[in-house]
Tab-separated table of C-alpha atoms in Angstrom:
chain	number	residue	atom	x	y	z
K	507	MET	CA	31.389	94.872	8.098
K	508	PHE	CA	32.835	95.534	11.907
K	509	VAL	CA	34.769	93.101	13.983
K	510	PHE	CA	36.240	92.667	17.118
K	511	ALA	CA	39.090	91.497	19.451
K	512	ALA	CA	39.135	90.639	22.035
K	513	PHE	CA	32.606	68.800	23.632
K	514	CYS	CA	33.948	61.659	23.445
K	515	LEU	CA	30.376	62.330	23.794
K	516	ALA	CA	29.898	61.071	26.787
K	517	LEU	CA	27.219	60.805	26.425
K	518	PRO	CA	26.146	62.462	30.137
K	519	MET	CA	28.320	65.943	30.801
K	520	THR	CA	28.741	69.094	32.066
K	521	ALA	CA	26.955	72.240	31.070
K	522	ASN	CA	29.692	73.815	28.845
K	523	GLY	CA	30.765	70.259	28.036
K	524	GLN	CA	33.710	69.886	30.335
K	525	ARG	CA	34.568	67.309	32.848
K	526	VAL	CA	38.281	67.171	34.929
K	527	LYS	CA	40.272	65.763	37.906
K	528	LYS	CA	43.533	64.778	38.689
K	529	LYS	CA	46.777	64.035	40.174
K	530	LYS	CA	48.161	67.442	41.779
K	531	LYS	CA	51.171	69.024	40.633
K	532	LYS	CA	52.650	72.717	40.939
K	533	PRO	CA	53.430	73.715	37.747
K	534	SER	CA	57.064	73.716	37.283
K	535	ALA	CA	59.150	77.046	36.669
K	536	THR	CA	57.728	78.250	33.439
K	537	LYS	CA	58.797	81.818	31.079
K	538	ILE	CA	55.677	83.507	30.594
K	539	GLU	CA	55.324	85.201	27.683
K	540	THR	CA	52.281	87.337	27.850
K	541	LYS	CA	49.913	89.153	24.694
K	542	THR	CA	47.070	90.819	25.090
K	543	THR	CA	45.820	90.831	21.812
K	544	THR	CA	46.084	93.866	19.447
K	545	ILE	CA	43.183	93.846	17.149
K	546	GLN	CA	45.630	94.815	13.779
K	547	SER	CA	42.883	93.654	11.364
K	548	MET	CA	38.974	92.528	12.155
K	549	ILE	CA	36.474	91.219	9.667
K	550	VAL	CA	33.130	89.944	10.060
K	551	ILE	CA	31.010	88.477	8.260
K	552	ASP	CA	27.514	88.082	8.466
K	553	GLN	CA	26.196	84.132	8.010
K	554	PRO	CA	23.011	83.309	8.668
K	555	THR	CA	20.924	79.784	8.618
K	556	THR	CA	17.811	79.106	8.869
K	557	VAL	CA	19.109	76.523	12.128
K	558	ILE	CA	18.357	76.731	15.406
K	559	ARG	CA	19.300	74.314	18.485
K	560	PRO	CA	18.151	74.095	22.321
K	561	GLY	CA	21.735	74.396	24.155
K	562	ARG	CA	24.336	72.163	23.750
K	563	PRO	CA	24.196	68.891	22.060
K	564	THR	CA	24.285	67.208	25.949
K	565	ARG	CA	21.307	68.854	26.849
K	566	GLY	CA	17.840	67.428	26.604
K	567	LEU	CA	20.268	64.148	25.453
K	568	GLY	CA	21.801	62.740	28.348
K	569	ILE	CA	25.191	62.463	26.716
K	570	LYS	CA	28.440	64.027	27.654
K	571	ASP	CA	30.370	65.491	25.917
K	572	SER	CA	33.833	64.825	24.108
K	573	LYS	CA	37.427	67.023	23.392
K	574	LEU	CA	39.476	67.293	21.410
K	575	VAL	CA	41.607	68.962	19.132
K	576	VAL	CA	43.992	68.605	16.571
K	577	PRO	CA	47.344	70.747	14.917
K	578	ALA	CA	45.972	71.576	11.082
K	579	ASN	CA	45.245	67.793	10.011
K	580	THR	CA	44.290	66.028	13.165
K	581	LEU	CA	41.221	67.104	13.713
K	582	ARG	CA	40.451	66.328	10.454
K	583	ILE	CA	42.359	62.890	10.017
K	584	ALA	CA	40.092	61.844	13.193
K	585	LEU	CA	37.150	61.976	10.974
K	586	ASP	CA	38.723	61.252	7.404
K	587	TYR	CA	37.688	57.267	7.169
K	588	ASP	CA	38.333	56.674	3.664
K	589	HIS	CA	41.747	58.866	3.720
K	590	ASP	CA	40.812	61.073	1.531
K	591	GLY	CA	41.991	64.036	2.746
K	592	ARG	CA	38.359	65.961	3.429
K	593	ALA	CA	36.645	65.146	6.772
K	594	ASP	CA	33.874	62.917	6.438
K	595	TYR	CA	29.886	63.726	8.249
K	596	VAL	CA	29.424	61.367	11.167
K	597	VAL	CA	26.409	61.795	14.049
K	598	PHE	CA	25.986	58.951	16.289
K	599	ASN	CA	22.232	58.003	17.672
K	600	PRO	CA	22.062	58.200	21.141
K	601	ALA	CA	19.175	55.434	21.223
K	602	THR	CA	21.415	52.986	19.213
K	603	ASN	CA	24.329	53.876	19.884
K	604	ASN	CA	25.489	53.640	16.226
K	605	TRP	CA	27.848	56.013	14.247
K	606	GLN	CA	26.549	56.972	10.898
K	607	ILE	CA	29.093	58.398	8.702
K	608	ILE	CA	28.547	59.171	4.952
K	609	LYS	CA	31.597	59.130	3.093
K	610	SER	CA	32.958	62.459	0.961
K	611	SER	CA	34.430	59.332	-1.582
K	612	GLY	CA	31.172	58.488	-1.193
K	613	GLY	CA	29.167	55.394	0.481
K	614	THR	CA	27.275	55.602	4.122
K	615	VAL	CA	28.450	53.594	6.582
K	616	ASN	CA	26.498	52.932	10.192
K	617	THR	CA	28.560	51.309	13.060
K	618	PRO	CA	27.203	50.345	16.041
K	619	PHE	CA	30.560	51.487	19.366
K	620	GLY	CA	30.317	52.640	22.616
K	621	PHE	CA	26.783	53.376	25.011
K	622	ARG	CA	24.952	56.663	25.464
K	623	SER	CA	24.978	56.682	28.960
K	624	THR	CA	28.708	55.417	29.775
K	625	ASP	CA	31.473	56.487	26.990
K	626	TYR	CA	33.010	59.941	25.292
K	627	PHE	CA	33.539	60.697	21.983
K	628	THR	CA	37.230	60.458	21.676
K	629	PRO	CA	38.175	60.192	17.823
K	630	GLY	CA	41.690	59.789	16.282
K	631	ASP	CA	44.139	58.281	14.712
K	632	PHE	CA	45.528	55.513	16.803
K	633	ASP	CA	47.334	53.090	14.922
K	634	GLY	CA	48.758	55.999	12.724
K	635	ASP	CA	47.657	55.337	9.106
K	636	GLY	CA	46.203	58.753	8.892
K	637	ILE	CA	42.342	57.255	8.688
K	638	GLY	CA	39.951	58.459	11.798
K	639	ASP	CA	39.284	54.921	14.263
K	640	LEU	CA	36.299	55.104	15.942
K	641	ALA	CA	36.922	55.644	19.995
K	642	VAL	CA	35.100	56.273	22.849
K	643	PHE	CA	36.314	56.912	26.856
K	644	ARG	CA	33.891	54.379	28.851
K	645	ASP	CA	34.086	56.786	31.884
K	646	THR	CA	33.291	54.319	34.500
K	647	GLU	CA	35.990	52.084	33.787
K	648	HIS	CA	38.170	54.455	32.958
K	649	LYS	CA	39.163	52.410	30.052
K	650	TRP	CA	39.644	52.925	26.113
K	651	TYR	CA	38.055	51.220	23.668
K	652	ARG	CA	39.289	51.943	19.633
K	653	MET	CA	38.444	50.018	16.463
K	654	LEU	CA	41.332	50.918	14.473
K	655	SER	CA	41.423	50.978	10.889
K	656	THR	CA	44.062	48.374	10.547
K	657	THR	CA	42.714	45.661	11.195
K	658	GLY	CA	39.250	46.270	12.019
K	659	LEU	CA	39.886	45.114	15.594
K	660	THR	CA	38.839	46.776	18.600
K	661	VAL	CA	41.306	47.230	21.438
K	662	SER	CA	41.206	48.601	24.961
K	663	ASP	CA	43.395	50.090	27.651
K	664	ASP	CA	43.095	51.535	30.802
K	665	PHE	CA	43.901	54.581	31.574
K	666	GLY	CA	43.249	57.440	33.307
K	667	ALA	CA	40.368	57.310	36.113
K	668	THR	CA	36.674	57.827	36.336
K	669	GLY	CA	36.009	61.747	35.837
K	670	ASP	CA	38.261	61.826	34.208
K	671	GLU	CA	38.363	64.360	30.808
K	672	PRO	CA	40.113	62.281	27.736
K	673	VAL	CA	41.683	64.995	25.638
K	674	ALA	CA	43.546	62.168	22.980
K	675	ARG	CA	46.059	63.929	20.832
K	676	ASP	CA	48.787	63.959	18.887
K	677	TYR	CA	51.387	65.337	21.742
K	678	ASP	CA	54.429	64.020	20.612
K	679	GLY	CA	54.225	64.555	16.577
K	680	ASP	CA	54.916	61.208	15.891
K	681	GLY	CA	50.970	60.713	13.633
K	682	LYS	CA	49.530	59.408	16.191
K	683	THR	CA	46.746	60.472	18.974
K	684	ASP	CA	48.372	59.401	22.433
K	685	LEU	CA	46.233	58.220	25.078
K	686	ALA	CA	45.470	61.472	27.841
K	687	VAL	CA	43.682	62.658	30.119
K	688	VAL	CA	43.110	66.227	32.830
K	689	HIS	CA	41.720	64.962	36.390
K	690	THR	CA	40.733	67.405	38.482
K	691	ALA	CA	42.294	67.048	42.695
K	692	ASN	CA	42.321	70.352	44.962
K	693	GLY	CA	41.992	73.189	42.623
K	694	VAL	CA	44.795	71.996	40.061
K	695	LYS	CA	44.496	70.512	36.288
K	696	THR	CA	46.775	67.832	35.792
K	697	TRP	CA	47.428	66.307	32.615
K	698	THR	CA	48.891	63.117	32.103
K	699	ILE	CA	49.839	62.209	28.351
K	700	LYS	CA	50.272	58.134	27.341
K	701	SER	CA	53.611	59.068	24.156
K	702	SER	CA	52.678	56.636	21.385
K	703	ILE	CA	56.418	56.862	20.563
K	704	THR	CA	58.014	55.553	23.748
K	705	GLY	CA	54.699	54.740	25.818
K	706	THR	CA	55.478	56.439	29.044
K	707	THR	CA	53.284	58.541	31.661
K	708	THR	CA	53.750	62.322	31.563
K	709	SER	CA	52.121	64.448	34.365
K	710	THR	CA	51.610	68.115	34.785
K	711	ALA	CA	49.684	70.059	36.426
K	712	TRP	CA	48.342	72.861	34.354
K	713	GLY	CA	45.253	74.689	35.343
K	714	VAL	CA	42.832	75.600	38.143
K	715	THR	CA	39.386	74.138	38.010
K	716	ALA	CA	37.301	76.470	36.813
K	717	ASP	CA	39.548	76.390	33.669
K	718	ALA	CA	38.160	75.193	30.218
K	719	THR	CA	40.868	72.334	28.599
K	720	ALA	CA	41.850	73.941	25.146
K	721	PRO	CA	44.599	72.324	23.650
K	722	GLY	CA	45.514	72.689	20.021
K	723	ASP	CA	49.015	73.596	18.478
K	724	TYR	CA	49.364	76.639	18.702
K	725	ASP	CA	53.016	76.637	17.406
K	726	GLY	CA	52.471	75.317	14.841
K	727	ASP	CA	55.660	72.129	15.214
K	728	GLY	CA	53.382	69.043	14.894
K	729	LYS	CA	53.090	68.801	18.598
K	730	PHE	CA	50.037	69.904	20.631
K	731	ASP	CA	50.442	71.546	23.201
K	732	ILE	CA	48.425	72.009	26.862
K	733	ALA	CA	46.079	74.758	27.093
K	734	VAL	CA	43.987	76.022	28.979
K	735	LYS	CA	41.162	79.692	28.993
K	736	ARG	CA	40.751	81.263	31.845
K	737	ALA	CA	37.619	83.892	32.342
K	738	GLY	CA	38.279	87.124	34.189
K	739	ARG	CA	37.160	88.477	36.642
K	740	THR	CA	33.606	88.997	35.815
K	741	PRO	CA	31.234	88.173	32.993
K	742	THR	CA	32.497	90.582	30.433
K	743	SER	CA	35.927	90.377	31.556
K	744	VAL	CA	38.341	89.185	28.965
K	745	ALA	CA	39.025	85.797	29.107
K	746	THR	CA	42.371	84.210	29.214
K	747	PHE	CA	44.321	81.381	27.024
K	748	ILE	CA	47.018	79.774	29.137
K	749	ILE	CA	48.963	77.699	26.618
K	750	ARG	CA	52.491	75.457	27.512
K	751	ARG	CA	54.813	74.951	24.658
K	752	ALA	CA	55.155	71.600	23.739
K	753	VAL	CA	58.595	72.085	22.119
K	754	ASP	CA	59.772	74.843	25.193
K	755	GLY	CA	57.642	74.576	27.781
K	756	VAL	CA	57.115	78.568	28.254
K	757	GLN	CA	53.601	80.285	28.871
K	758	VAL	CA	52.399	81.260	26.721
K	759	ASN	CA	49.085	83.638	27.924
K	760	ILE	CA	46.656	84.836	24.690
K	761	ASP	CA	43.770	87.168	25.446
K	762	TRP	CA	40.807	86.580	24.164
K	763	GLY	CA	37.210	86.050	23.827
K	764	LEU	CA	34.997	85.736	27.378
K	765	GLY	CA	34.719	83.222	30.294
K	766	THR	CA	30.929	82.774	28.696
K	767	ASP	CA	32.321	81.606	25.426
K	768	LEU	CA	32.889	77.963	23.935
K	769	VAL	CA	36.411	77.058	23.009
K	770	VAL	CA	36.449	75.909	18.996
K	771	PRO	CA	39.806	74.994	17.808
K	772	GLY	CA	40.168	74.420	14.846
K	773	ASP	CA	43.233	75.798	11.974
K	774	TYR	CA	41.455	78.198	10.130
K	775	ASP	CA	43.435	80.105	8.269
K	776	GLY	CA	45.185	76.885	6.670
K	777	ASP	CA	49.173	77.912	7.839
K	778	GLY	CA	49.389	74.486	10.122
K	779	THR	CA	48.768	76.119	13.455
K	780	THR	CA	45.915	75.811	15.511
K	781	ASP	CA	43.781	79.165	15.927
K	782	VAL	CA	42.516	80.807	19.223
K	783	ALA	CA	38.758	80.768	18.634
K	784	VAL	CA	35.323	80.945	20.308
K	785	LEU	CA	32.138	80.470	19.821
K	786	ARG	CA	29.594	83.124	20.547
K	787	GLU	CA	26.170	81.882	21.904
K	788	GLY	CA	23.410	84.337	21.304
K	789	LYS	CA	21.007	85.836	24.542
K	790	LEU	CA	18.019	84.142	23.063
K	791	GLN	CA	17.190	81.596	21.006
K	792	THR	CA	16.590	82.786	17.573
K	793	ASP	CA	20.122	84.743	18.138
K	794	PRO	CA	23.125	83.797	15.952
K	795	LEU	CA	26.315	81.919	16.857
K	796	THR	CA	29.367	84.200	17.003
K	797	TRP	CA	32.919	83.021	15.787
K	798	ILE	CA	35.373	84.561	16.997
K	799	ILE	CA	39.016	83.880	15.613
K	800	LYS	CA	42.000	85.067	15.541
K	801	ARG	CA	43.928	84.267	12.200
K	802	SER	CA	47.326	82.926	13.426
K	803	ILE	CA	48.880	84.087	10.394
K	804	ASP	CA	48.549	87.482	10.637
K	805	GLY	CA	46.950	87.921	13.820
K	806	ALA	CA	43.361	89.384	11.910
K	807	ALA	CA	39.969	89.182	13.833
K	808	VAL	CA	37.559	87.603	12.089
K	809	VAL	CA	34.139	87.022	13.471
K	810	VAL	CA	31.611	85.567	11.718
K	811	ASN	CA	27.729	84.748	12.441
K	812	PHE	CA	26.822	81.054	11.581
K	813	GLY	CA	24.479	79.134	12.779
K	814	THR	CA	21.467	79.926	15.149
K	815	THR	CA	21.544	79.360	19.270
K	816	GLY	CA	18.595	77.385	19.663
K	817	THR	CA	18.923	74.624	17.726
K	818	ASP	CA	22.627	74.342	15.601
K	819	TYR	CA	25.265	72.405	16.823
K	820	ASN	CA	29.105	73.876	15.784
K	821	ALA	CA	30.400	70.951	14.026
K	822	GLN	CA	33.652	72.617	12.710
K	823	ASN	CA	36.167	70.537	10.754
K	824	ASP	CA	38.095	70.195	7.256
K	825	TYR	CA	34.966	69.216	4.367
K	826	ASP	CA	36.508	70.576	1.401
K	827	GLY	CA	39.568	69.227	1.981
K	828	ASP	CA	41.381	72.260	1.663
K	829	GLY	CA	43.697	72.554	4.823
K	830	LYS	CA	41.549	74.988	6.553
K	831	THR	CA	38.405	74.163	9.110
K	832	ASP	CA	35.472	74.964	7.858
K	833	ILE	CA	32.959	77.048	10.142
K	834	THR	CA	30.371	74.427	10.724
K	835	VAL	CA	26.434	74.026	12.475
K	836	TRP	CA	25.043	70.815	12.812
K	837	ASN	CA	20.977	71.411	13.101
K	838	ASN	CA	18.565	69.603	15.539
K	839	THR	CA	16.089	70.169	13.889
K	840	THR	CA	16.814	69.271	10.211
K	841	ALA	CA	18.686	67.427	10.417
K	842	THR	CA	21.758	68.807	8.021
K	843	PHE	CA	24.911	69.727	8.158
K	844	PHE	CA	25.542	74.264	6.737
K	845	VAL	CA	29.026	73.990	5.783
K	846	MET	CA	30.572	77.506	5.962
K	847	GLY	CA	33.600	76.188	2.502
K	848	SER	CA	36.448	77.592	2.800
K	849	THR	CA	37.041	76.952	-0.827
K	850	ALA	CA	33.945	75.281	-2.043
K	851	GLY	CA	31.140	77.867	-0.198
K	852	ALA	CA	28.190	77.221	1.053
K	853	ILE	CA	27.232	72.651	1.666
K	854	SER	CA	24.684	71.470	3.228
K	855	GLN	CA	24.038	67.584	4.088
K	856	PRO	CA	21.335	66.238	5.168
K	857	LEU	CA	22.314	63.171	8.234
K	858	GLY	CA	20.773	61.412	10.869
K	859	ALA	CA	18.049	62.224	12.551
K	860	PRO	CA	16.726	65.230	15.915
K	861	ASN	CA	18.622	64.461	18.744
K	862	ASP	CA	21.711	62.486	17.401
K	863	TYR	CA	25.101	64.352	18.029
K	864	PRO	CA	27.422	65.549	15.243
K	865	VAL	CA	30.227	63.628	16.359
K	866	ALA	CA	32.953	66.575	15.310
K	867	SER	CA	31.294	68.712	18.151
K	868	TYR	CA	33.357	66.500	20.373
K	869	ASP	CA	35.891	69.382	19.857
K	870	THR	CA	34.110	71.818	21.755
K	871	HIS	CA	35.245	72.812	25.393
């Protein structure tokens, strides 16, 4: 064993699942805490699967990427449609615009919602009932459409602008997903968030054009923090997560991964805090996908080979209901979820058909 330190759907998107734009504004003066990560312990796990994948979910599908992180339970709640404490398996069929859901408590649901050509997946719990709501951001209209689980009705809001990146999360800590977008203009990323508590909108400049958005609850206070991942000067330079803590506005820098790595947030150690985590694709289609996670609970680095670069899409979530994000992929050849359950062990669940899209990939940047 060895270890080291170091996607809303839009159904159309950019190479690494990112899109951006909006008002410019210089970041306000903030304190900066730089954490050059020192790996205290390393754990490497090799978990080969029979999966392969042709690039990211949107390649070849004409689908955009989605983004959405969530503190400990938010990611799970966004895809928990039966309120049983476990994420449900969900795929989107781009030919029929159909969401196909296998509920962990039993039963399958097929619901047409959104459009492949214009929408981004933005699942979340917008009404605060602890059950996931189907939701999309329609780029051409800059409107959010949500099918609320409390009423079954679809509501819409005009928020943001065409070309913005949707980053809906619970930024105010009230248990409801807040509408939020990132707009990139003149080299600056501006985060605009509408609080579900007050209804007021705030804008914060955070990041530059080339940065990848990486929101998460990195300090465990129940509120999402604005954050980006910035590549180093060279392809082999270490990237830096630049986090603005919601609790006090302090900037925290954490060196982790490489600039070409994908951000795959989640609470992998179950401590209620988002772990800094990246996914590294191999050079060859047959190379493994490498998950590189910095556990917030003890600072240890965990490196796990799970999935194959050729045809697997990452689909991490808490599928066994133990409060920990499970490393997961969806195989585009066999249309099967493969889960490295943190408690239940290895799980496989067929769902969908080749060229569908696993909705859990919305939380990739």
